[in-house]
XYZ file of N, CA and C in Angstrom:
729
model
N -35.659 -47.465 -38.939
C -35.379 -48.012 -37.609
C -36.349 -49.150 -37.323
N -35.793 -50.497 -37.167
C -36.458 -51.526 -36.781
C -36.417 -51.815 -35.335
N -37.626 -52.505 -35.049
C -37.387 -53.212 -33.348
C -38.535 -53.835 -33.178
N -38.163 -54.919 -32.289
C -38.857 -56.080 -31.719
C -38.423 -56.655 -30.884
N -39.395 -57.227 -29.594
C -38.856 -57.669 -28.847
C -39.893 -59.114 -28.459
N -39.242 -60.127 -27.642
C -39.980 -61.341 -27.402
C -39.502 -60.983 -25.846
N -40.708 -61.799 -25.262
C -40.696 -62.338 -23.635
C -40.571 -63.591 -23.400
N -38.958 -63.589 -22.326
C -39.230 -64.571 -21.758
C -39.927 -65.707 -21.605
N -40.495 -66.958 -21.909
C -41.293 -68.473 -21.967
C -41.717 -68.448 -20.529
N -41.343 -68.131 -19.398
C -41.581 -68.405 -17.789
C -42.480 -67.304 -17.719
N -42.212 -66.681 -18.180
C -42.960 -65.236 -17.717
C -44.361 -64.984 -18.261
N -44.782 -65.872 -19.739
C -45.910 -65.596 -20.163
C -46.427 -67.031 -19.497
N -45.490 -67.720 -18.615
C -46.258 -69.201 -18.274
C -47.112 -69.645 -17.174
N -46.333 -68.583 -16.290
C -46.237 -68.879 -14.715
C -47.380 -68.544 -14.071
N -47.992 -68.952 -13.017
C -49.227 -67.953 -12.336
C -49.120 -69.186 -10.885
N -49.942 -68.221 -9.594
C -49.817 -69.021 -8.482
C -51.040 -68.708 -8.053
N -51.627 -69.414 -7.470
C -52.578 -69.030 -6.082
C -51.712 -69.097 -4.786
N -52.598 -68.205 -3.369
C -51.717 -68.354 -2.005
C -51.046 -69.979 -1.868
N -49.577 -69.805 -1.236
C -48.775 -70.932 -1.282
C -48.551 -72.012 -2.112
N -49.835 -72.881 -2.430
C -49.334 -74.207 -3.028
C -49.982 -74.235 -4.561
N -51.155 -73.999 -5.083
C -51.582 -73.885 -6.013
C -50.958 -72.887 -7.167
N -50.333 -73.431 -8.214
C -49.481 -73.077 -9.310
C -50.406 -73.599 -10.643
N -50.638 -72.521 -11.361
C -51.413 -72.368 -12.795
C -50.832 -71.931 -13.677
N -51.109 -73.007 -14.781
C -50.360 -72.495 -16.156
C -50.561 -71.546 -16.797
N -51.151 -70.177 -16.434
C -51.367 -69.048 -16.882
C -50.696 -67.551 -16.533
N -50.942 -66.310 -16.593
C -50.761 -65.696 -16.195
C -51.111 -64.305 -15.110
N -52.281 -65.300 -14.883
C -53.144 -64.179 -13.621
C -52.457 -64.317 -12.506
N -51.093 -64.085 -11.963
C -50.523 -64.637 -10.725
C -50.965 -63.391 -9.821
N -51.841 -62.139 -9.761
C -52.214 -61.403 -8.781
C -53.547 -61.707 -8.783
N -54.284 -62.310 -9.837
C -55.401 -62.485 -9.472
C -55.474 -63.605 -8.538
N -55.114 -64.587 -8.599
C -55.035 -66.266 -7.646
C -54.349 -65.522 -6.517
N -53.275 -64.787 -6.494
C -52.766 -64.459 -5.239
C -53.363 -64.119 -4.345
N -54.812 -62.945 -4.389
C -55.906 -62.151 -3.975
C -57.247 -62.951 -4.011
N -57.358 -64.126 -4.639
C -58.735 -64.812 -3.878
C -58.431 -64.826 -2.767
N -57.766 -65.184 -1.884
C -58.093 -65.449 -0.728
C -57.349 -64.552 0.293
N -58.604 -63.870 1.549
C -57.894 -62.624 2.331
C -57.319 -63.040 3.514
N -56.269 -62.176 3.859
C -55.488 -62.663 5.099
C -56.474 -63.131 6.219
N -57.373 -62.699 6.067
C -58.164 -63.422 7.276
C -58.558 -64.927 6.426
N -59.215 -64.890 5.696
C -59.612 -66.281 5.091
C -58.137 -67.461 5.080
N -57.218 -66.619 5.028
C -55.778 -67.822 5.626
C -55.530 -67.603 6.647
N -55.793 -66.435 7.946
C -55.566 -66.941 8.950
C -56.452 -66.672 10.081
N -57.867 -67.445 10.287
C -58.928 -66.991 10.768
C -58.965 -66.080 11.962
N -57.875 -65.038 12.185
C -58.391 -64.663 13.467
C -59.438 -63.789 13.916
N -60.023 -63.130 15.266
C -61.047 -62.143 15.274
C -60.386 -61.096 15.787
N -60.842 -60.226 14.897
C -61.674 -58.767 16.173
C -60.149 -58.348 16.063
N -59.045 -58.184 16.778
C -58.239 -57.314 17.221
C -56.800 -58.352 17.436
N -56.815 -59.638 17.074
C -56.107 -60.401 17.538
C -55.432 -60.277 16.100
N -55.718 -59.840 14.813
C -55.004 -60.096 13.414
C -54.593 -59.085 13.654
N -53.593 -58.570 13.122
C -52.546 -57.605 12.420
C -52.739 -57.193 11.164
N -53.202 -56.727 10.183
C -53.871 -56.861 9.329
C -52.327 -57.006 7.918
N -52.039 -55.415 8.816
C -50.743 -55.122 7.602
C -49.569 -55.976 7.708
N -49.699 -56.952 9.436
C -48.424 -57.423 9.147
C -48.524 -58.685 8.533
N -50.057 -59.102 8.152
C -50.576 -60.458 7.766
C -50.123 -60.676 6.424
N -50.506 -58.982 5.762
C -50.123 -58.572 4.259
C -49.038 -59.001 4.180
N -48.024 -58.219 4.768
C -46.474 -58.012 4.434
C -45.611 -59.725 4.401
N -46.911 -60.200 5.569
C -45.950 -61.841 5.082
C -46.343 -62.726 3.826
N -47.728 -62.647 3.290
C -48.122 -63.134 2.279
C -47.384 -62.403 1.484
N -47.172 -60.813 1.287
C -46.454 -60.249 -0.051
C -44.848 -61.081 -0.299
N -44.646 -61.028 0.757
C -42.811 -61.488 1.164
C -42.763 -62.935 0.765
N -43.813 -63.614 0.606
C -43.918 -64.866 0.203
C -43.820 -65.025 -1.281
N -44.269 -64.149 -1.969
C -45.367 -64.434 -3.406
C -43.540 -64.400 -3.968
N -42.974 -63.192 -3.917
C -41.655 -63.483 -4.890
C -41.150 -64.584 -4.816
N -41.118 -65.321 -3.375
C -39.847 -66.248 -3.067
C -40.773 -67.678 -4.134
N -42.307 -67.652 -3.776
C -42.821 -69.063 -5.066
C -42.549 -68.553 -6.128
N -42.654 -67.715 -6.762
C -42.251 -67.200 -8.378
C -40.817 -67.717 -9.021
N -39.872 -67.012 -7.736
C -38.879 -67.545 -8.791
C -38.291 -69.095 -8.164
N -39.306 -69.817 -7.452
C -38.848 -71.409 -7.282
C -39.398 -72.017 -8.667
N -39.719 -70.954 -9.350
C -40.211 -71.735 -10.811
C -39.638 -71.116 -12.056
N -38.196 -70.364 -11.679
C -37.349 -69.780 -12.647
C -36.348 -70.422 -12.979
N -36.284 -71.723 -13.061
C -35.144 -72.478 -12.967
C -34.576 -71.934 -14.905
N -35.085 -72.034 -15.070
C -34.647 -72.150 -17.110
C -34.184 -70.999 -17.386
N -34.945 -69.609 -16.440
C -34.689 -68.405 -16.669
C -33.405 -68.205 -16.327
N -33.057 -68.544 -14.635
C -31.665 -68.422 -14.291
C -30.487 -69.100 -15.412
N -31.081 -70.265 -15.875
C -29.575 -70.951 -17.169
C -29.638 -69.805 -18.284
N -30.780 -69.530 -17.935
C -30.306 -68.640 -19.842
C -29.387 -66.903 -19.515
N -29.741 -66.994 -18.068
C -29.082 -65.595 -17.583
C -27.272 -66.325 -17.371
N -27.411 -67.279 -17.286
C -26.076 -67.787 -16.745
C -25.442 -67.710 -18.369
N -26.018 -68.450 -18.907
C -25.466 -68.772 -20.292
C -25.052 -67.698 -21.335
N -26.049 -66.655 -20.976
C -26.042 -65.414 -21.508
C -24.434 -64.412 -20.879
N -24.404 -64.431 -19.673
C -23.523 -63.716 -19.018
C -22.162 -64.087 -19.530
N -21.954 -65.261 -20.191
C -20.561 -65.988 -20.567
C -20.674 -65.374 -22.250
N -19.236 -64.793 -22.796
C -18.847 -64.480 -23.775
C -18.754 -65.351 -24.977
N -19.669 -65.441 -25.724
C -19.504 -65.947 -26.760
C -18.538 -65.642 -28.334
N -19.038 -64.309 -27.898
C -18.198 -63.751 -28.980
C -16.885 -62.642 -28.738
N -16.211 -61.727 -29.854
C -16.013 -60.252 -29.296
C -15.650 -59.604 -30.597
N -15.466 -58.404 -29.839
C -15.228 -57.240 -30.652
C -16.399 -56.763 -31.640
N -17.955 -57.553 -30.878
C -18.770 -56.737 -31.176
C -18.742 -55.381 -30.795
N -19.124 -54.764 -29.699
C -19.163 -53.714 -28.891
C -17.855 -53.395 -28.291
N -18.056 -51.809 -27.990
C -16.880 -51.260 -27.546
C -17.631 -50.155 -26.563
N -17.355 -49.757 -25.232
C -18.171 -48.954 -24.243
C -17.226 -47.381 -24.905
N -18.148 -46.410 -24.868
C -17.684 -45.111 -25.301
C -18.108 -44.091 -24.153
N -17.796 -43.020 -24.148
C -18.349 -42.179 -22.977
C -17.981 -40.921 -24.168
N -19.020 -40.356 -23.431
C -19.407 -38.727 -24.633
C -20.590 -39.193 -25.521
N -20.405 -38.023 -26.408
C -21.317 -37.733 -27.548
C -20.577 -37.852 -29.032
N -19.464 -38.171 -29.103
C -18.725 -38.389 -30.303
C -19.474 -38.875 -31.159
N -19.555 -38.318 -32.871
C -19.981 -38.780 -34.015
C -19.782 -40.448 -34.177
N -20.101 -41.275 -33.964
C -19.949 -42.486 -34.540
C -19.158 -42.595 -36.141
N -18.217 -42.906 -36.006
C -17.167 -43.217 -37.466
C -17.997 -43.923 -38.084
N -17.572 -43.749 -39.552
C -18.332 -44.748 -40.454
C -18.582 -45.962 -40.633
N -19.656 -46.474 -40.725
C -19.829 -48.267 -40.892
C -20.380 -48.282 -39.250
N -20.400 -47.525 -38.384
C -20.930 -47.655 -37.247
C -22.436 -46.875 -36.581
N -22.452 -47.153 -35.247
C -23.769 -46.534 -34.814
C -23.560 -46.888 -33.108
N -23.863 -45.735 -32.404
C -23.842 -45.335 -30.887
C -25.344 -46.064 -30.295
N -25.243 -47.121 -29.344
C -26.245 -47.450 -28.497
C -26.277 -47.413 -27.119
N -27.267 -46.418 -26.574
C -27.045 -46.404 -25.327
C -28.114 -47.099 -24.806
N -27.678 -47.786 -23.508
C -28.806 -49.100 -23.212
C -28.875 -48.434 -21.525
N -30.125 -48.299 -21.621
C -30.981 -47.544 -19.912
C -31.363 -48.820 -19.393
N -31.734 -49.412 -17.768
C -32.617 -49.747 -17.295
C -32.386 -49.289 -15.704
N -33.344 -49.528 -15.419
C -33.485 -49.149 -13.736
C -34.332 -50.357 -13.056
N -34.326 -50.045 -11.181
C -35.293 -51.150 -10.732
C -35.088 -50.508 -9.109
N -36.116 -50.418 -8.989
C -36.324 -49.963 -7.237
C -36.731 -50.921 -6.877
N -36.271 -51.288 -5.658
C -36.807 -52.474 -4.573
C -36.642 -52.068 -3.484
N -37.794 -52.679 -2.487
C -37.567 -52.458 -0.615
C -36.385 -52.674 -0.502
N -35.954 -52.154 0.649
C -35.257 -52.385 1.683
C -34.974 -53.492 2.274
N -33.731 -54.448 2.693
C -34.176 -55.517 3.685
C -35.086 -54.907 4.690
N -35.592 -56.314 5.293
C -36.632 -56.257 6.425
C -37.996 -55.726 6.321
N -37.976 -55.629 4.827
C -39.563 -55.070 4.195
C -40.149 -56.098 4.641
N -39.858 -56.982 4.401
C -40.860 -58.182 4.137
C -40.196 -59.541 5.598
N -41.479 -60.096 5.731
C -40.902 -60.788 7.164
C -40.230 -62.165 7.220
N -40.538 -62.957 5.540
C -39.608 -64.001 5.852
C -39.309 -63.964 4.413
N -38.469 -63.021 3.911
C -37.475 -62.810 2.942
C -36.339 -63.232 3.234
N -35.636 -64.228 2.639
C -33.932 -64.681 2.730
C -33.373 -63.528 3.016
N -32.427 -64.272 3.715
C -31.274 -62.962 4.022
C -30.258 -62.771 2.779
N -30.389 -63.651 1.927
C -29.666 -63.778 1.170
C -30.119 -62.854 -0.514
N -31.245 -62.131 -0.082
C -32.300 -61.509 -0.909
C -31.381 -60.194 -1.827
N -31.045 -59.941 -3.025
C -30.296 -58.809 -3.748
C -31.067 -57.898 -3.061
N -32.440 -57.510 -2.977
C -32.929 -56.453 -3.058
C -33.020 -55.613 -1.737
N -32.539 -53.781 -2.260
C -31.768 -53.282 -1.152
C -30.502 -53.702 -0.395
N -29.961 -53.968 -1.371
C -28.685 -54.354 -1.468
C -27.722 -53.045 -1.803
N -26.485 -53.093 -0.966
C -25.599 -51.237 -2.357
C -25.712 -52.031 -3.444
N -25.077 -53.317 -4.126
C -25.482 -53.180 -5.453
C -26.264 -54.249 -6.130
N -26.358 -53.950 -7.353
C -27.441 -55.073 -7.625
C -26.917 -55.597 -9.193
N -26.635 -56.630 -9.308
C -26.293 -57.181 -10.833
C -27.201 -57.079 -12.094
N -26.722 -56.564 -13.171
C -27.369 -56.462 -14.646
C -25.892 -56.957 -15.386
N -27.016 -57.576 -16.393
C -26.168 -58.485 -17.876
C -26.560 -57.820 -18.993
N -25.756 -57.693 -20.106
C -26.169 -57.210 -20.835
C -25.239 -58.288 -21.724
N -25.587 -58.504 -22.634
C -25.379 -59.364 -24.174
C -25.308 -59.505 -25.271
N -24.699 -58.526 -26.055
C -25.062 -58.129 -27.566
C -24.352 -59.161 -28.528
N -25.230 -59.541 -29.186
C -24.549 -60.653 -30.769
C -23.768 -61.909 -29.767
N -23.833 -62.301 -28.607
C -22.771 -62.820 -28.267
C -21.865 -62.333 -27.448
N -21.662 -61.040 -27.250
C -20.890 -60.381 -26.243
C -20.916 -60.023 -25.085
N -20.345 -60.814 -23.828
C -21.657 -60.362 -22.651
C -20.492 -59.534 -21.659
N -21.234 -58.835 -21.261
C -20.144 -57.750 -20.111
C -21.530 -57.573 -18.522
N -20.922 -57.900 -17.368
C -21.690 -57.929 -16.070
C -21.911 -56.710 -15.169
N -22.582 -55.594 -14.472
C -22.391 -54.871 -14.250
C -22.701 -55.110 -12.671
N -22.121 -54.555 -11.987
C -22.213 -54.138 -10.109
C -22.869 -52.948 -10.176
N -24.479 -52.341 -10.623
C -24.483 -51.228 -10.130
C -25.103 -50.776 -8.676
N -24.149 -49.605 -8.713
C -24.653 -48.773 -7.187
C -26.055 -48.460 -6.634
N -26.741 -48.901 -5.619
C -27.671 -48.287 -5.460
C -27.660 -47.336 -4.877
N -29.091 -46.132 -4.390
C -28.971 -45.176 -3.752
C -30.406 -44.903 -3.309
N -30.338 -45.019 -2.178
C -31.496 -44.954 -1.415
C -32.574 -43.888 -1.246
N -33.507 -43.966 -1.743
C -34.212 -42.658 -2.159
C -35.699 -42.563 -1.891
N -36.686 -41.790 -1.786
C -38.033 -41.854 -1.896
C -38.523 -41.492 -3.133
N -39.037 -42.242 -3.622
C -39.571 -41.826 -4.974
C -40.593 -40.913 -5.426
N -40.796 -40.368 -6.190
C -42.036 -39.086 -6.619
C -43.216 -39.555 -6.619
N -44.477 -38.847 -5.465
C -45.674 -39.440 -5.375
C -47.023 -39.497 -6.375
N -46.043 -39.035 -7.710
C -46.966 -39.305 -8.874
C -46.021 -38.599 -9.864
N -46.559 -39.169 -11.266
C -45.955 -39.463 -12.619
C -46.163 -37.357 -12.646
N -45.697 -37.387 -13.903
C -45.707 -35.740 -14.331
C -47.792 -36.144 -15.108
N -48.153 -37.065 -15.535
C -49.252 -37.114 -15.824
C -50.507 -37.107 -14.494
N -50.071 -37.185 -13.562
C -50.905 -37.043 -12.146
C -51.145 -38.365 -11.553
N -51.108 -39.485 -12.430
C -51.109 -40.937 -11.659
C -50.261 -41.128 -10.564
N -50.356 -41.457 -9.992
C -50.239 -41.999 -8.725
C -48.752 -42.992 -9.075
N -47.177 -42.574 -8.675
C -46.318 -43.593 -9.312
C -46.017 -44.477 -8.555
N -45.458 -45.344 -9.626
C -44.991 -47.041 -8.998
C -43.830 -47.041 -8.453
N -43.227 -46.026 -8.215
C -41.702 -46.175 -6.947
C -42.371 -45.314 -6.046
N -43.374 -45.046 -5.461
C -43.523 -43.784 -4.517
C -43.110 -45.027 -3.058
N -42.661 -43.858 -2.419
C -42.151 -44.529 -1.159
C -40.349 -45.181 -1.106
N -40.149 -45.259 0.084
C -38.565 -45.658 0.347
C -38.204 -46.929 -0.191
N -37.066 -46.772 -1.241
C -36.902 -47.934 -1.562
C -35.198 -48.110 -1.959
N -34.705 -49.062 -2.691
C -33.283 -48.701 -3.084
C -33.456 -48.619 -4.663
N -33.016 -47.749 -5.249
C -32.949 -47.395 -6.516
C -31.152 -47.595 -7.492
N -31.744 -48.265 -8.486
C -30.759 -48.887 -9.528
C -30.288 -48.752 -10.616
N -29.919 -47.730 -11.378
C -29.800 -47.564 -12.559
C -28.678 -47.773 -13.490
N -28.860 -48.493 -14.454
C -28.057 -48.750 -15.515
C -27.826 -47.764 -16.562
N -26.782 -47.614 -17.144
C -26.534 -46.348 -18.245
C -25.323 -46.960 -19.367
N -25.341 -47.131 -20.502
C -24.150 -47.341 -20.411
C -24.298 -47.339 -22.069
N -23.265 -46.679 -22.861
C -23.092 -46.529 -24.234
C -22.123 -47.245 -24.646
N -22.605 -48.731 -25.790
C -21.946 -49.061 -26.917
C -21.705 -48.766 -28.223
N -20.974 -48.754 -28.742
C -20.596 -48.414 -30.496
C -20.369 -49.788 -30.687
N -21.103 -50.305 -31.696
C -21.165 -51.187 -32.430
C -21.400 -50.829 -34.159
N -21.224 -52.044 -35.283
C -21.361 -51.630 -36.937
C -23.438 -51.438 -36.641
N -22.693 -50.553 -37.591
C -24.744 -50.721 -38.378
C -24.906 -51.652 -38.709
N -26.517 -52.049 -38.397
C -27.149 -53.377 -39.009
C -27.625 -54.050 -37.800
N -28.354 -55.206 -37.808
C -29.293 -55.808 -36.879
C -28.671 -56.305 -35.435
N -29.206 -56.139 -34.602
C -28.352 -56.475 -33.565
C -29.465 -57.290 -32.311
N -29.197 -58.095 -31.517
C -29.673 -58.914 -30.275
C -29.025 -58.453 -29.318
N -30.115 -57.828 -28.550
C -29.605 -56.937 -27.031
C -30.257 -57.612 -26.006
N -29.334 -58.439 -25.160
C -30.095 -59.078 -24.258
C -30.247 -58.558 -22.587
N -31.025 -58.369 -21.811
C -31.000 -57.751 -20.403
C -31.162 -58.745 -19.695
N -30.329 -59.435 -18.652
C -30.893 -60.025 -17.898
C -30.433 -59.250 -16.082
N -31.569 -59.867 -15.261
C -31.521 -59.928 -13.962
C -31.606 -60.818 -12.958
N -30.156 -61.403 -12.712
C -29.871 -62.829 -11.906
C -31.023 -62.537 -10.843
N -30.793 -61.455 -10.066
C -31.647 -61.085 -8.665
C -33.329 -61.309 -8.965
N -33.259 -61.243 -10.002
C -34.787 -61.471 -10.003
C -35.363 -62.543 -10.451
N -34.488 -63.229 -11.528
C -34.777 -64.180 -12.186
C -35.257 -63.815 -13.591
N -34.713 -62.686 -13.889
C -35.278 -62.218 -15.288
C -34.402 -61.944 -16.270
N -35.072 -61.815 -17.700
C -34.438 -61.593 -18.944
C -35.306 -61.157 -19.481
N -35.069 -59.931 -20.302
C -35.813 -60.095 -21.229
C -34.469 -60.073 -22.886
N -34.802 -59.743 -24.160
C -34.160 -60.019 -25.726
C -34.991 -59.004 -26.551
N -34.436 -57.996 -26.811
C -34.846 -57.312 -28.064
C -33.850 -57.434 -29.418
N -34.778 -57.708 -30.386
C -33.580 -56.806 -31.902
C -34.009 -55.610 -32.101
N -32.982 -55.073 -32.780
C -32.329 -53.864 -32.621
C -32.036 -53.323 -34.277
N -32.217 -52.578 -35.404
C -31.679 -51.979 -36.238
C -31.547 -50.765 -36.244
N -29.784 -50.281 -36.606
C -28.849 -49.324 -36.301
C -28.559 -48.898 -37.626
N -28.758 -47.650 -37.899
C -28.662 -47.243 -38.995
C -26.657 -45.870 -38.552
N -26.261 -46.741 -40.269
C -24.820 -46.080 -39.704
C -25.180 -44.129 -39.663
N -23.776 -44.491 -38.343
C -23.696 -43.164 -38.153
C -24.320 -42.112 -37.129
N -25.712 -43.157 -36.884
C -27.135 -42.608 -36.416
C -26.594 -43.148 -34.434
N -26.989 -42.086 -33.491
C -27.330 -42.434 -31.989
C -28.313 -43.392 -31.668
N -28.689 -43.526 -31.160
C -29.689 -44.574 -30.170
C -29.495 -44.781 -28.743
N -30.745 -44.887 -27.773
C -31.060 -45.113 -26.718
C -32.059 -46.139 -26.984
N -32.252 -47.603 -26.151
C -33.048 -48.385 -25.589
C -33.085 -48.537 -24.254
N -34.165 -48.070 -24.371
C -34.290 -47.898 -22.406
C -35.504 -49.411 -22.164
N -35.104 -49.425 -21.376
C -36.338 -51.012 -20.579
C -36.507 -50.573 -18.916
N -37.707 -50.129 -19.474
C -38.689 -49.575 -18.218
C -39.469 -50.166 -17.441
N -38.645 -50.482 -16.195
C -39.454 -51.425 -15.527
C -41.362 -51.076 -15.275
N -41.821 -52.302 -15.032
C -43.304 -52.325 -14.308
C -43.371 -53.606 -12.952
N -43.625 -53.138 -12.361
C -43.956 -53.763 -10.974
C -45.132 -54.474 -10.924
N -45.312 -55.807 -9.871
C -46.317 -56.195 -9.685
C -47.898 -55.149 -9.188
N -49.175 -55.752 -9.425
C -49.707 -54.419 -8.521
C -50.762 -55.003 -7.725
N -51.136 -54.098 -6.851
C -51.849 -54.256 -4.912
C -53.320 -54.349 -6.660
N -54.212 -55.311 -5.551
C -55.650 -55.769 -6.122
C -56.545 -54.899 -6.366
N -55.844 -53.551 -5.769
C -56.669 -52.660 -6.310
C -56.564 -51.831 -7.518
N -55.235 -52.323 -7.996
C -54.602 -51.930 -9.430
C -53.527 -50.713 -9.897
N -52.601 -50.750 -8.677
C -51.805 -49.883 -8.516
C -50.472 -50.672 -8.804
N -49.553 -49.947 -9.371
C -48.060 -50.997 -9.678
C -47.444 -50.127 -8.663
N -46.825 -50.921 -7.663
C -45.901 -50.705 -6.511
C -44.512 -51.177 -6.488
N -43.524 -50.823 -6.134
C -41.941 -51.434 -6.591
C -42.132 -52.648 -5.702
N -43.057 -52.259 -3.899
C -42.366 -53.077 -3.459
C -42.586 -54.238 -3.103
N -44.246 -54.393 -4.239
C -44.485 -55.629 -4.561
C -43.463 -56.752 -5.428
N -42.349 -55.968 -5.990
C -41.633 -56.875 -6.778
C -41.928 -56.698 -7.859
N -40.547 -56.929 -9.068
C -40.601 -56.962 -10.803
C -41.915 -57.743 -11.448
N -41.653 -56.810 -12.107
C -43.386 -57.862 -12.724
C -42.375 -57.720 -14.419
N -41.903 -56.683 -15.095
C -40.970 -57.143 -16.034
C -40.783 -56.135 -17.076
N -39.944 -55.961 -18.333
C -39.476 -54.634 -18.589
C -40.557 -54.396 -19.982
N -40.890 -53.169 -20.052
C -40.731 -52.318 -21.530
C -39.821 -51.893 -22.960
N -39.682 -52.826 -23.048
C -38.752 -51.916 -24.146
C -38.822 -50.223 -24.774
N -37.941 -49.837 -25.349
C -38.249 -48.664 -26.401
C -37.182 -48.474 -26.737
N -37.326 -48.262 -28.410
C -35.812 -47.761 -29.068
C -35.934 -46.577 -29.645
N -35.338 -45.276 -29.363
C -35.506 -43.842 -30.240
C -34.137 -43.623 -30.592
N -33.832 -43.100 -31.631
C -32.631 -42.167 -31.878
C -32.759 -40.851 -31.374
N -31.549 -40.646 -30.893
C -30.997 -39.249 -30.004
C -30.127 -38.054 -30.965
């Protein structure tokens, strides 16, 4: 079983400081956090808001990120259009894969706030939305999905005791979905119009054999080093096991 995956070019590129300052690197929470809501908005004593000072700088940071996804969105566009077919075929069950073939089931998920999390988020914002768009792309083959969200509070820590990155109300997203395709090397592409993301793994399928690739999201995280959903995608994990 082979696998590898590459990231995105924007994503290892991008970095910001508050509002205008944009760096060719990738510390975009560190530049975000030099400077504290009071140091951008001098007030005293009782006249700041503290959390609602937060919530507008947080509500900000996505909307500069992806004003610098322009390349990402063409390749999600480009990707979403069919190049090829009769790579893949969607199956439901557990059926043996026929010969010369191999079963891939492709996972991802993504929790996001609610509208009105954030105070000057577009209205036009996917997130907390009922549904939310995923692409998927194999060899050339691209199929679009509408999935459902469902509004949920998330578990206030991992089964390892950390402290988890969906805890709290958010809308929750999950993708599921099993292809049969031939054995042999394959390009599985994920993208997310709503976010401005993609990521591209290869893939080797040994005939006959199941598979799951799941891409596990990670979230941006608060300066104190916590990954929170509702800071926004920060970008996926891969993993490929046979089932």
């Amino acid at each position: 079983m082979v696998f590898s995956e590459k990231l995105p070019d924007s994503r290892r590129s991008q970095g910001v400081a508050v509002f205008i300052l944009v760096k060719p690197d990738n510390r975009i929470q560190k530049y975000f956090h030099i400077f504290s809501p009071v140091e951008i908005f001098p007030f005293k004593g009782k006249e700041a808001d503290m959390k609602t000072i937060f919530r507008l700088l947080s509500g900000l940071l996505p909307a500069i990120l992806l004003a610098g996804c322009g390349a990402n969105m063409e390749m999600i566009r480009s990707k979403s259009q069919s190049q090829a077919s009769h790579i893949f075929q969607e199956v439901k069950g557990t059926s043996q894969p026929p010969a010369g073939y191999a079963d891939l089931v492709v996972k991802s998920s993504l929790k996001t706030h609610l509208p009105g999390y954030y105070l000057v988020e577009a209205k036009s914002s996917p997130h907390g939305q009922p549904t939310y768009t995923f692409v998927v792309n194999i060899d050339g083959q691209a199929t679009t999905y509408e999935v459902q969200g469902r509004r949920e509070d998330g578990p206030a820590v991992y089964d390892q005791g950390r402290t988890s990155s969906e805890k709290g109300v958010g809308m929750q997203y999950v993708l599921d979905r099993n292809f049969r395709l031939k054995a042999g090397r394959h390009k599985i592409f994920l993208g997310l119009p709503g976010d401005q993301y993609f990521k591209e793994v290869d893939v080797t399928l040994q005939e006959g054999e199941s598979y799951e690739l799941d891409f596990q999201p990670h979230y941006r995280r608060y300066k104190w080093g916590r990954e929170a959903f509702e800071n926004g995608l920060c970008g996926y994990a891969a993993s490929l096991k046979k089932i």
